mmCIF file of C-alpha atoms and ligand atoms in Angstrom:
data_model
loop_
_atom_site.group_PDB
_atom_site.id
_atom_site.type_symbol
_atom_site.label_atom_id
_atom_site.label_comp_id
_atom_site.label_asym_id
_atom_site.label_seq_id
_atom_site.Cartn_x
_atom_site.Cartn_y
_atom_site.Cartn_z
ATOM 1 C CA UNK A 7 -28.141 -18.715 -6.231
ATOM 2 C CA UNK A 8 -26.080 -20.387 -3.564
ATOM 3 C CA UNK A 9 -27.489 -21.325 -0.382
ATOM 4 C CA UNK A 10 -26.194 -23.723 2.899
ATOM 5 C CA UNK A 11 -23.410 -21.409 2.934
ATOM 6 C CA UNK A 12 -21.916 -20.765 6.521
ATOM 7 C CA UNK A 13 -19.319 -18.133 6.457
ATOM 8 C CA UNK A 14 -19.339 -18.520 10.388
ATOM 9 C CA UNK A 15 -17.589 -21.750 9.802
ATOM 10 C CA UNK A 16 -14.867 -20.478 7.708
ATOM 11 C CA UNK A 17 -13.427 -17.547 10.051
ATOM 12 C CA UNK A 18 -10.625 -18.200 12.116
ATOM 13 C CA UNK A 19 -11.244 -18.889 15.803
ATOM 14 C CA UNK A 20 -9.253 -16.151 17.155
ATOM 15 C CA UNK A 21 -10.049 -13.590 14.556
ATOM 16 C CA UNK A 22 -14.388 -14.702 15.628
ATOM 17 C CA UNK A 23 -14.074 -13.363 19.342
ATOM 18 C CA UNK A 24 -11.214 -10.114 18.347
ATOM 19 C CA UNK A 25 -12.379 -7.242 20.065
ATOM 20 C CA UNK A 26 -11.069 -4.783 16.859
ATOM 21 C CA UNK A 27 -8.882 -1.311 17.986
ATOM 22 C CA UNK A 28 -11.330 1.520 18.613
ATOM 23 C CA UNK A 29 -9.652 4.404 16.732
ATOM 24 C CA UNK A 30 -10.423 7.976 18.284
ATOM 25 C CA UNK A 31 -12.027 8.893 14.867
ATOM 26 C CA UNK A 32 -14.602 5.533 15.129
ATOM 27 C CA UNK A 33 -15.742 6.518 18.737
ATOM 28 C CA UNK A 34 -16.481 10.440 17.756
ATOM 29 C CA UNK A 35 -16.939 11.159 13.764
ATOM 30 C CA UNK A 36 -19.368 13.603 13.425
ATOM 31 C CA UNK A 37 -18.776 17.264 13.689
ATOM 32 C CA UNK A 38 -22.229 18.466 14.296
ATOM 33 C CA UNK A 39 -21.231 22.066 14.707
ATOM 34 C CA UNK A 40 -18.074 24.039 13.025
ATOM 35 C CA UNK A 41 -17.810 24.936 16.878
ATOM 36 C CA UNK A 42 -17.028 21.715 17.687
ATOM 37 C CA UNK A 43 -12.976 21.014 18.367
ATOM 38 C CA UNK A 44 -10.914 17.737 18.693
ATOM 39 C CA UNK A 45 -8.852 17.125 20.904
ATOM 40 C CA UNK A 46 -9.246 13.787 21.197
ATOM 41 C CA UNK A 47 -6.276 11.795 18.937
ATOM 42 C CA UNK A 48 -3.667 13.602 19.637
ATOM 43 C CA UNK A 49 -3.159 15.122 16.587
ATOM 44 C CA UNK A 50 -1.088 18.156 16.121
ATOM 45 C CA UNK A 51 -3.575 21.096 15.912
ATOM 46 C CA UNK A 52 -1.544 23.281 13.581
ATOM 47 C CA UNK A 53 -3.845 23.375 10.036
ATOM 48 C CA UNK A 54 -1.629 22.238 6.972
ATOM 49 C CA UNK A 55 -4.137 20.211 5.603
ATOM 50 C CA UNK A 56 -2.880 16.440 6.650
ATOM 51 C CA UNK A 57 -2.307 17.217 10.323
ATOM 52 C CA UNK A 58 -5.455 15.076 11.055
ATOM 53 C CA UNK A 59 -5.970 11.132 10.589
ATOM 54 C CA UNK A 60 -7.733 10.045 7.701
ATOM 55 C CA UNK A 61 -11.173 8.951 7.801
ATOM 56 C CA UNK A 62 -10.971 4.873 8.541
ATOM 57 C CA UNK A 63 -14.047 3.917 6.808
ATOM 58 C CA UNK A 64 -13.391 6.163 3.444
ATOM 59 C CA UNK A 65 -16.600 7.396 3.310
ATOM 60 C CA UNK A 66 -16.318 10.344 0.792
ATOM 61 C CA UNK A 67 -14.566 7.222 -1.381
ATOM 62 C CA UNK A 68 -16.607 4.933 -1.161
ATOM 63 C CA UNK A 69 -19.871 7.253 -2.134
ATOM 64 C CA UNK A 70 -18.204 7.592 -4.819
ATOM 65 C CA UNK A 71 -17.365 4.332 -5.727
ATOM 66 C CA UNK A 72 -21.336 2.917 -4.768
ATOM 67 C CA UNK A 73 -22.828 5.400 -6.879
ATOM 68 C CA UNK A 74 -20.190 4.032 -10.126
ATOM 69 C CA UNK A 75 -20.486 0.158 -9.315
ATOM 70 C CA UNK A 76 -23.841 0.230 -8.078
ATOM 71 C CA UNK A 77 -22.973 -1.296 -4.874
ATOM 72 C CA UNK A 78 -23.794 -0.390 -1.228
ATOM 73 C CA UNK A 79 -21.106 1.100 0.820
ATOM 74 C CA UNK A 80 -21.412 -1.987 3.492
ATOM 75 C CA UNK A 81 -20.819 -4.129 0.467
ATOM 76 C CA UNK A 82 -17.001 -2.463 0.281
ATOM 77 C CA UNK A 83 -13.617 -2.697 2.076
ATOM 78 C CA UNK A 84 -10.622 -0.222 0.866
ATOM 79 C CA UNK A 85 -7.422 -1.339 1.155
ATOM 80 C CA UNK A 86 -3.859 0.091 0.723
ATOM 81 C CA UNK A 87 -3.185 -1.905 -3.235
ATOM 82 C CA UNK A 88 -5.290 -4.845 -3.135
ATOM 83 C CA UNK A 89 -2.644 -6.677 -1.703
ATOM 84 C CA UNK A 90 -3.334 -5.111 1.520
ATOM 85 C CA UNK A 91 -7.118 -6.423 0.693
ATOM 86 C CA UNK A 92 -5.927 -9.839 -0.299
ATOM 87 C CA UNK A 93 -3.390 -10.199 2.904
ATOM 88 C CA UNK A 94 -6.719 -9.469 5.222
ATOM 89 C CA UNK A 95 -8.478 -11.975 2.997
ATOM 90 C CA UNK A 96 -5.548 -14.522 4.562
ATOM 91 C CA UNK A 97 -5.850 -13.558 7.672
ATOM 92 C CA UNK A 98 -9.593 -13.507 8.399
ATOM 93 C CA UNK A 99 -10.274 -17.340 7.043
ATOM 94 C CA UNK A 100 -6.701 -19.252 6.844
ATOM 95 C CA UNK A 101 -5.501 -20.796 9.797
ATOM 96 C CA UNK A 102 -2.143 -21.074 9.809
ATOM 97 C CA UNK A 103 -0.290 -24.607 8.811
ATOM 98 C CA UNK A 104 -3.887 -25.975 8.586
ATOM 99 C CA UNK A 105 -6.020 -24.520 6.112
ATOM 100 C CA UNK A 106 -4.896 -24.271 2.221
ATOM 101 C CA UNK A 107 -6.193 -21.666 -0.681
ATOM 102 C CA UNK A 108 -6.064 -23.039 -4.233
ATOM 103 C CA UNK A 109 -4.360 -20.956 -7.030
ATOM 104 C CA UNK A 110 -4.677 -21.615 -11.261
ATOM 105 C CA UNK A 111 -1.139 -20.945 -12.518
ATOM 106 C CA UNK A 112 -0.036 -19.335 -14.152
ATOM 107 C CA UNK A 113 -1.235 -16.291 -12.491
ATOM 108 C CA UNK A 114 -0.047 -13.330 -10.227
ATOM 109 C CA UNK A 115 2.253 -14.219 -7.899
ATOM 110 C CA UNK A 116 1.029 -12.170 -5.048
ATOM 111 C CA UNK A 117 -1.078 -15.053 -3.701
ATOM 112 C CA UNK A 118 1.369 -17.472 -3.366
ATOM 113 C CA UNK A 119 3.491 -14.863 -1.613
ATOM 114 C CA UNK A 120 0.923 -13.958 0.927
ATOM 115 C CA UNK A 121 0.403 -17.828 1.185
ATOM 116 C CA UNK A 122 3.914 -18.553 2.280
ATOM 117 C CA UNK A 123 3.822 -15.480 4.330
ATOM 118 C CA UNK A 124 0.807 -16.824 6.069
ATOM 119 C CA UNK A 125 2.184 -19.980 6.360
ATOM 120 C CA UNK A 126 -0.739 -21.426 4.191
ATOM 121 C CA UNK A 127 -0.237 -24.266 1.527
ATOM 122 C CA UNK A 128 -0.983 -23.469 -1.644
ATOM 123 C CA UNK A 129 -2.438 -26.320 -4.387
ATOM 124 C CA UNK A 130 -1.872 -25.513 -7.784
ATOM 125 C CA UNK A 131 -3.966 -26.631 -10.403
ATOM 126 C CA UNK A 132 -2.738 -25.812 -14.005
ATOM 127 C CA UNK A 133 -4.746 -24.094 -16.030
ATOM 128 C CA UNK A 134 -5.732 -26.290 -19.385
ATOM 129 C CA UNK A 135 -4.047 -25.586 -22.812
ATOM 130 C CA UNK A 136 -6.111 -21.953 -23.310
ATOM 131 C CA UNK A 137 -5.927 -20.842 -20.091
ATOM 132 C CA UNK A 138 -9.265 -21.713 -18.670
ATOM 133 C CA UNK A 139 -9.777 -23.142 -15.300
ATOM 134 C CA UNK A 140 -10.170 -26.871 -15.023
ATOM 135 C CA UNK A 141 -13.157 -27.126 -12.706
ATOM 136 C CA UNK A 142 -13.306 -31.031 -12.190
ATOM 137 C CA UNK A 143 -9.307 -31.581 -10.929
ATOM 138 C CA UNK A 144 -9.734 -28.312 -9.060
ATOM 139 C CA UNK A 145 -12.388 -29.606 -6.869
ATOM 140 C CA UNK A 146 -10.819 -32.925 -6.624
ATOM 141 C CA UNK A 147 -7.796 -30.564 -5.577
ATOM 142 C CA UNK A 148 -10.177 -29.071 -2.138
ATOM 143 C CA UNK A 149 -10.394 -30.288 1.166
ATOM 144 C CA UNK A 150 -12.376 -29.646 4.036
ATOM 145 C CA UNK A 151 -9.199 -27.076 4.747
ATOM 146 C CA UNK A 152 -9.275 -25.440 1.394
ATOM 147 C CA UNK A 153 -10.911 -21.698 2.190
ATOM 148 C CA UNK A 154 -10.221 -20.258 -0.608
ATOM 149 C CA UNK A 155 -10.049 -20.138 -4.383
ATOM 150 C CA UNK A 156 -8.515 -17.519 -6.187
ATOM 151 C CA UNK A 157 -9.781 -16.850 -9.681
ATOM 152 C CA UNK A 158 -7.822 -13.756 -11.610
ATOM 153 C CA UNK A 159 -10.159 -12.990 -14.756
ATOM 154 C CA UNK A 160 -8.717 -11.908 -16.891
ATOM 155 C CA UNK A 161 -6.270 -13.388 -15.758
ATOM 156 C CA UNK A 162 -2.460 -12.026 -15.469
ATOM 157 C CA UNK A 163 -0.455 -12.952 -17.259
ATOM 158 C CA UNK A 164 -2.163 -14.939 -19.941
ATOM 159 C CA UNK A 165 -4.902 -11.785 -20.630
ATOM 160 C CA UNK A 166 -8.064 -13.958 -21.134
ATOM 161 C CA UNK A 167 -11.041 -14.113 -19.293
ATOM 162 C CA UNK A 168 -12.286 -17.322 -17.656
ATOM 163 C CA UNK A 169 -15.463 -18.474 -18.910
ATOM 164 C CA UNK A 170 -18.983 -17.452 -17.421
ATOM 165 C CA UNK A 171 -20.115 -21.177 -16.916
ATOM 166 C CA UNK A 172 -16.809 -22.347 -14.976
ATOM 167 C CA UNK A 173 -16.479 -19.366 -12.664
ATOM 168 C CA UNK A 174 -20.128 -20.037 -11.802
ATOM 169 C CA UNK A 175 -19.813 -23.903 -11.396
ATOM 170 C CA UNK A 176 -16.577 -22.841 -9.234
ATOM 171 C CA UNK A 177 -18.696 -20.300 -7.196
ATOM 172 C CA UNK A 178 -21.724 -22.694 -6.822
ATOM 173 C CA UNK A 179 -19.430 -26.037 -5.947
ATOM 174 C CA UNK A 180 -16.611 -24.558 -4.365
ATOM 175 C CA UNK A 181 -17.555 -25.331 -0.175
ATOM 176 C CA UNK A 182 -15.054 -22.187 0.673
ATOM 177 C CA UNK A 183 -14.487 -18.500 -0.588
ATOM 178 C CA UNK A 184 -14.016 -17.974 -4.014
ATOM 179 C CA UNK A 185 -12.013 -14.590 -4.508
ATOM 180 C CA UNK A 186 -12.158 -12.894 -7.748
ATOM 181 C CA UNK A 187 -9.572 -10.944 -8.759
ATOM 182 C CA UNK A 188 -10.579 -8.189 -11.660
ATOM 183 C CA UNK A 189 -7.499 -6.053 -11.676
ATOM 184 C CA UNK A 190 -7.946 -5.651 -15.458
ATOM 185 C CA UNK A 191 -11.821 -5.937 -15.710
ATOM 186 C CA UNK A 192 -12.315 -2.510 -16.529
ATOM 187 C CA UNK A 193 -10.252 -3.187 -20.391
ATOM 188 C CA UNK A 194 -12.308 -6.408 -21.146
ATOM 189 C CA UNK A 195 -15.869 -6.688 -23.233
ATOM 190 C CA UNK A 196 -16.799 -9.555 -20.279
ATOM 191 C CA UNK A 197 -19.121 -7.888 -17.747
ATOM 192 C CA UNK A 198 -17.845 -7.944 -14.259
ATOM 193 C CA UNK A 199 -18.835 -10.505 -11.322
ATOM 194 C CA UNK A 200 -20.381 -7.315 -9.167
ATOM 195 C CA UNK A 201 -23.907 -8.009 -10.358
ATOM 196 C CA UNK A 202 -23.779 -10.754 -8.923
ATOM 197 C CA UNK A 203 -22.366 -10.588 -5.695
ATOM 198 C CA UNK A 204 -25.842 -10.706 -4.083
ATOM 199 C CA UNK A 205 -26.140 -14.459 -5.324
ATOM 200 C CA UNK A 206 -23.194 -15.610 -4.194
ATOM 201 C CA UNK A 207 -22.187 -15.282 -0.179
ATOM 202 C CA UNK A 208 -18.876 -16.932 -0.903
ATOM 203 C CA UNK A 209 -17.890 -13.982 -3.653
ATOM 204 C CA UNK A 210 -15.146 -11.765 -3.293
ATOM 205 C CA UNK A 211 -14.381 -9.577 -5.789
ATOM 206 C CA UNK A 212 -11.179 -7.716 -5.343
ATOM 207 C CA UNK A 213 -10.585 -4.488 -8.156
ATOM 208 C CA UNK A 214 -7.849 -1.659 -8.295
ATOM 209 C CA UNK A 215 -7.041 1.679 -8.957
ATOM 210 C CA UNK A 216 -3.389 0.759 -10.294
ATOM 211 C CA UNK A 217 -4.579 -0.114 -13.817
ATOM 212 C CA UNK A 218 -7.226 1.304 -15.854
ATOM 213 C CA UNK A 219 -7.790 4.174 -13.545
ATOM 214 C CA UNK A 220 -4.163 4.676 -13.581
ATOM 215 C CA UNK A 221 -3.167 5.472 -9.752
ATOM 216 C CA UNK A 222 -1.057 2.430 -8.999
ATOM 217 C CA UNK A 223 1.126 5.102 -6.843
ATOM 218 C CA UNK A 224 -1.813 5.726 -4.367
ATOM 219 C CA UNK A 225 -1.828 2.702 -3.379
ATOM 220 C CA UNK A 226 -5.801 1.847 -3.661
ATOM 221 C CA UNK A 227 -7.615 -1.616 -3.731
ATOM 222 C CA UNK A 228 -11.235 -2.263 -3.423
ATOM 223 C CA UNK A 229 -13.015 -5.195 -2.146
ATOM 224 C CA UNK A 230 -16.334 -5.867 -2.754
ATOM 225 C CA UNK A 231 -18.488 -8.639 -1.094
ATOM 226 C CA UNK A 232 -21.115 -9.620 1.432
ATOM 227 C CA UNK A 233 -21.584 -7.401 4.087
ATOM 228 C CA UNK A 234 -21.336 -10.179 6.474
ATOM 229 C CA UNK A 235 -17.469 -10.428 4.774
ATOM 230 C CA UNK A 236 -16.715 -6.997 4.620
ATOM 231 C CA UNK A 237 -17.917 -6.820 8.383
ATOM 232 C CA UNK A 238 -14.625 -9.652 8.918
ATOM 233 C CA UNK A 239 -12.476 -7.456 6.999
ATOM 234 C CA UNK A 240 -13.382 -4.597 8.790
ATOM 235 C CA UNK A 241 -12.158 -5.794 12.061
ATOM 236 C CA UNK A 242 -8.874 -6.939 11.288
ATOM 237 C CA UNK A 243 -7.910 -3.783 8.871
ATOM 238 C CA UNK A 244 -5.461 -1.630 10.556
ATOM 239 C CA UNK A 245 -7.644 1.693 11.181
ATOM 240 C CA UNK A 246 -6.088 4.047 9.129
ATOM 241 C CA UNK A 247 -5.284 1.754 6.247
ATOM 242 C CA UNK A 248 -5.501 4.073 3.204
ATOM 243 C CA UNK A 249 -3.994 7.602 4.049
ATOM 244 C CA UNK A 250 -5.558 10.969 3.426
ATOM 245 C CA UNK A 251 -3.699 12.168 0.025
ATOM 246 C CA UNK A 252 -4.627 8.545 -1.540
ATOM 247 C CA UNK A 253 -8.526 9.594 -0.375
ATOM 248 C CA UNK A 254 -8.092 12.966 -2.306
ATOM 249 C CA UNK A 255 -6.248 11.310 -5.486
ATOM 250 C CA UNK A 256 -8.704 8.677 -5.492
ATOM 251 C CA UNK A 257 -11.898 11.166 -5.347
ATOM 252 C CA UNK A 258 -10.408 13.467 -7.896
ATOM 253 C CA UNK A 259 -10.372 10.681 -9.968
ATOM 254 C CA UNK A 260 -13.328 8.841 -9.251
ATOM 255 C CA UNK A 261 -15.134 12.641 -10.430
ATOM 256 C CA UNK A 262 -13.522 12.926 -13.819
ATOM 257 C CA UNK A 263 -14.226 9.082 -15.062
ATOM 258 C CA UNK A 264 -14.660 10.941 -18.957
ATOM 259 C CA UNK A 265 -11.204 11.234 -18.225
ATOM 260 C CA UNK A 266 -10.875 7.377 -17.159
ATOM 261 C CA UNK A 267 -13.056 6.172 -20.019
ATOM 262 C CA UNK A 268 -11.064 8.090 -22.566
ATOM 263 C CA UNK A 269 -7.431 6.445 -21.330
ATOM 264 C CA UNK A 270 -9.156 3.295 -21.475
ATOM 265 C CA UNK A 271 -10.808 3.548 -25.149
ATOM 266 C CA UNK A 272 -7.117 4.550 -25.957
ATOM 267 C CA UNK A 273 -5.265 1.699 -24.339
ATOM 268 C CA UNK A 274 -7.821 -1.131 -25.877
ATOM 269 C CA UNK A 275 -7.220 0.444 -29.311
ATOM 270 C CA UNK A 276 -3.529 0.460 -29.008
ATOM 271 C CA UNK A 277 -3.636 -2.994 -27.921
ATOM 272 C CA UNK A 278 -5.713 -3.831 -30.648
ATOM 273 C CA UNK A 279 -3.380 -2.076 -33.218
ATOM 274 C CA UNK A 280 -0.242 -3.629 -31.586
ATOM 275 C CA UNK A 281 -1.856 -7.043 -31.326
ATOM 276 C CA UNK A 282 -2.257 -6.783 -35.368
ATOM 277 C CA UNK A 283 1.059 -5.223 -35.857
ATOM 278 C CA UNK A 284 2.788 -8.263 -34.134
ATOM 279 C CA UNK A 285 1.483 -10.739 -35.420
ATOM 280 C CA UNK A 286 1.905 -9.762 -38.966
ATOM 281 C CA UNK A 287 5.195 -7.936 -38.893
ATOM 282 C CA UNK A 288 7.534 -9.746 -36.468
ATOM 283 C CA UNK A 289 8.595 -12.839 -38.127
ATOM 284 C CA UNK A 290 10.336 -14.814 -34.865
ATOM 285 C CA UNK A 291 6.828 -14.000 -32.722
ATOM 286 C CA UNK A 292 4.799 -17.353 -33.026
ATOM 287 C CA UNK A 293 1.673 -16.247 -31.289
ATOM 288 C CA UNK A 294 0.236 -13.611 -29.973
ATOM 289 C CA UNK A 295 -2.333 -14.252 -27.039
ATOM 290 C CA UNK A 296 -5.917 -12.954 -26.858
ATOM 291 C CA UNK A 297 -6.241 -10.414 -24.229
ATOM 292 C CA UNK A 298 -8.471 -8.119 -21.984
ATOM 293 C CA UNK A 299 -5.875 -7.050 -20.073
ATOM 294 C CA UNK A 300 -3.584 -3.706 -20.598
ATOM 295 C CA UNK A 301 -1.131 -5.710 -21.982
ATOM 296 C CA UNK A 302 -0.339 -8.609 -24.592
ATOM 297 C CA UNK A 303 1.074 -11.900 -23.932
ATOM 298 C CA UNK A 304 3.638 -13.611 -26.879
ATOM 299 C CA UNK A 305 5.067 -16.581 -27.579
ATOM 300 C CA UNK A 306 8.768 -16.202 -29.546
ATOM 301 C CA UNK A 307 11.131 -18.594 -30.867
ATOM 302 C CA UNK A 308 13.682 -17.770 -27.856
ATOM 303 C CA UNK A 309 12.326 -15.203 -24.679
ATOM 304 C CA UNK A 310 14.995 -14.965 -22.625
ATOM 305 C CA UNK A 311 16.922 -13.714 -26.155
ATOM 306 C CA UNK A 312 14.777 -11.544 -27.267
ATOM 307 C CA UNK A 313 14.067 -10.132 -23.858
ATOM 308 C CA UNK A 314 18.016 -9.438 -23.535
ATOM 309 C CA UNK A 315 18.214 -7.944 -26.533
ATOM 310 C CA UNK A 316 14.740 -5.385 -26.405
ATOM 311 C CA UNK A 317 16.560 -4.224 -23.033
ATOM 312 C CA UNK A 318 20.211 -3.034 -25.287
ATOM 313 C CA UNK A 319 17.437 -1.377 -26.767
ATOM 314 C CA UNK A 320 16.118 0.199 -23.924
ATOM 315 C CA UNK A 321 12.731 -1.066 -23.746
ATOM 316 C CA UNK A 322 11.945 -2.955 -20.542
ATOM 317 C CA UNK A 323 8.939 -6.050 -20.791
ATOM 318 C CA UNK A 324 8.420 -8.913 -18.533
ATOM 319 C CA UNK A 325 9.978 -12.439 -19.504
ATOM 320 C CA UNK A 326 7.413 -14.885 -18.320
ATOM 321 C CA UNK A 327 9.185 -18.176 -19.987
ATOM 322 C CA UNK A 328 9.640 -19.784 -16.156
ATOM 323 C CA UNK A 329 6.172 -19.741 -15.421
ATOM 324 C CA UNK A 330 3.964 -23.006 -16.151
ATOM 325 C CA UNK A 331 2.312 -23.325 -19.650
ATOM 326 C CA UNK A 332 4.461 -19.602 -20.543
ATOM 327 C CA UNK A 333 7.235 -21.240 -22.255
ATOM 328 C CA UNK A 334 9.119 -18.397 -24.023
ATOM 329 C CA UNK A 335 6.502 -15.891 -23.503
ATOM 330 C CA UNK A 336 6.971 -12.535 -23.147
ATOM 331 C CA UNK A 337 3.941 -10.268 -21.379
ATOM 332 C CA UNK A 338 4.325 -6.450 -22.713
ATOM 333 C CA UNK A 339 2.157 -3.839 -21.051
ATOM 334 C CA UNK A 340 0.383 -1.558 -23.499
ATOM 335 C CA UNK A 341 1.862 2.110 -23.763
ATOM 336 C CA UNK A 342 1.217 5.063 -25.471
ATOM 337 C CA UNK A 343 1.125 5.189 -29.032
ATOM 338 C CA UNK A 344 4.599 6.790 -29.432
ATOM 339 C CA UNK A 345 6.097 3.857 -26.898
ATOM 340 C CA UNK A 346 4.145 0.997 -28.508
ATOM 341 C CA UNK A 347 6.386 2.508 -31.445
ATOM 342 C CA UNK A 348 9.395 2.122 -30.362
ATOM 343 C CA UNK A 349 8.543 -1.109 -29.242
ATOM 344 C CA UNK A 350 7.598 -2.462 -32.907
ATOM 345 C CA UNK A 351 10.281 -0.741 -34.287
ATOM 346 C CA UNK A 352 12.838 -2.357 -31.572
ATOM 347 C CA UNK A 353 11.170 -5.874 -32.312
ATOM 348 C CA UNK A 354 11.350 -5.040 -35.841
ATOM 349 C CA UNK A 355 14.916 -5.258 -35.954
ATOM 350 C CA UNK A 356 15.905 -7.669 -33.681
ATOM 351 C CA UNK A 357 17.458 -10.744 -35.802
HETATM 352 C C1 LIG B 410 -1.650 -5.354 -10.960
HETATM 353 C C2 LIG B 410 -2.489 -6.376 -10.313
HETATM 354 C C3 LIG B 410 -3.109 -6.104 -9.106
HETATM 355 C C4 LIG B 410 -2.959 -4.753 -8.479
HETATM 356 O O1 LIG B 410 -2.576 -4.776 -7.193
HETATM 357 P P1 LIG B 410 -2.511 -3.423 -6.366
HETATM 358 O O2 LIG B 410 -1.910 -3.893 -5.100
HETATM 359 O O3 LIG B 410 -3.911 -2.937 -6.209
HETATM 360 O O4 LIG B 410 -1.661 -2.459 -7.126
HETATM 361 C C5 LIG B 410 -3.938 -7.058 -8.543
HETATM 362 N N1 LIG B 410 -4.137 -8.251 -9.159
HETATM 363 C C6 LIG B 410 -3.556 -8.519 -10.332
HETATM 364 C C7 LIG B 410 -3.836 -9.812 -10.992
HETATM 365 C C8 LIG B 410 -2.700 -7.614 -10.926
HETATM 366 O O5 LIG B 410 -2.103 -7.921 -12.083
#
């Protein structure tokens, strides 16, 4: 349990007294009879089933999404990808050319975009040898200016998870907001941070439904945290921030999660079966990382080679051998069985 924590003090100064845009749809959202009409957003009243703006708060969405996770809708913020979510995140508590945020590479490399976009410096501390955060140099790393720590477990694109005991000495010793980033939670055995959100004021944890639930073309992020947080968010979003069709796609899905559990069961036990294949049958792969991701990071004798050469091939992975601590890796999403075929059978006969 963390206490003394003033999220007051982290907020920007002009983003504290914003008065936020009043959307016609957040001053009138009830119809309380099928009589009633609108005619107050200047919509065009012709019926074809996206003529009318979106609901801003999601609620249908987020029902849905409480009743799975187990968290209260004023404990979630939707966002278009959660890099609309993490951009807000920026916004709300990083002054510009003052403040700083503190990223573990290697990692994703959206938060050192949004950094520079924001104008925010970002401190890098290395990750040690197996990927796991190194708690002590990353609080020597903070400042009075650092407001947030970004944490991606498992983490992309080394696959592991970070442990339970530094995220929570992180969470607990960390004076700003810690956000976690569980993209790929949903394919690891490690329980997710949610549980726990009620413990820790300074938790944000950001999930998806590009990956496991496989809608990365709606465009849908999640953001889960205090409500005193989400309340922030709320304000700067822009008010119709996730459209109407990604509200339907998402709820469709968010009803059939047999069909969600089943893709997932699938992809784990591909990776598992491709994991084994690799490292027994490919002679120039040196090691292949542990992962709880959807896909499988490698080490090989030469990456930029062997990425060349799977492309002639036609099959299209990620060369990760620039990134810190990734020399000559390779990350390669998990397919379907008949792709993670052609895969072995194109790094079969590479020489
Ligand atoms: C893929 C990925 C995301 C997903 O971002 P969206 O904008 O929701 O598609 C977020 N974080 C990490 C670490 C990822 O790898």
């Amino acid at each position: 349990m963390k206490t003394n924590f003033n999220l007051n003090s982290l907020i920007r100064e002009n983003i504290k007294s914003l008065k936020p845009y009043s959307s016609a749809r957040d001053e009138y959202k009830d119809a309380t009879t099928d009589a009633m009409i609108f005619l107050d957003a200047n919509e065009n009243p012709f019926e074809n089933g996206v003529n009318r703006y979106p609901d801003p708060q999601q609620n249908n969405v987020k029902d849905l999404l409480s009743d799975i996770k187990g968290v209260s809708k004023e404990n979630i913020l939707l966002g278009n990808g959660s890099d609309e979510v993490l951009d807000l995140i920026f916004r709300a508590f990083c002054e510009p050319k003052e403040d700083n945020i503190i990223t573990l590479p290697p990692t994703y490399g959206m938060y050192s975009v949004l950094a520079n976009i924001n104008a925010i410096e970002n401190r890098t501390v290395l990750l040690s040898d197996d990927f796991q955060p190194k708690v002590k140099q990353i609080l020597e790393a903070t400042d009075a200016n650092s407001k947030i720590l970004f944490l991606c477990s498992p983490n992309n694109p080394t696959g592991n998870s970070f442990s339970i005991a530094s995220v929570r000495e992180l969470l607990m010793k960390f004076k700003g907001l810690v956000v976690l980033d569980e993209a790929y939670i949903d394919f690891s055995d490690q329980k997710s941070w949610l549980e726990s959100l009620d413990k820790y004021p300074n938790l944000i944890i950001t999930q998806t439904l590009s990956k496991a639930y496989g809608l990365a073309g709606i465009r849908l992020g999640v953001c889960y945290a205090s409500k005193e947080i989400i309340k922030v968010l709320n304000n700067i979003k822009p008010p119709y921030n996730v459209n109407e069709l990604t509200q339907q796609r998402a709820i469709t899905r968010l009803q059939n999660l047999d069909e969600v559990k089943n893709e997932i069961a699938q992809l784990i036990s591909e990776r598992k079966r491709l994991k084994e294949e690799l490292e027994c049958c490919v002679g120039y792969i040196e090691k292949v990382y542990p992962s709880d991701g959807n896909f499988l990071l490698l080490k090989v004798d030469d990456a930029t080679k062997r990425y060349n050469q799977l492309i002639e091939l036609g099959v299209v992975i990620r060369n990760r051998t620039t990134q810190p601590l990734c020399e000559n890796c390779l990350r390669i999403s998990v397919g379907i069985c008949e792709e993670n075929q052609k895969l072995l059978r194109a790094l079969k006969s590479l020489s």
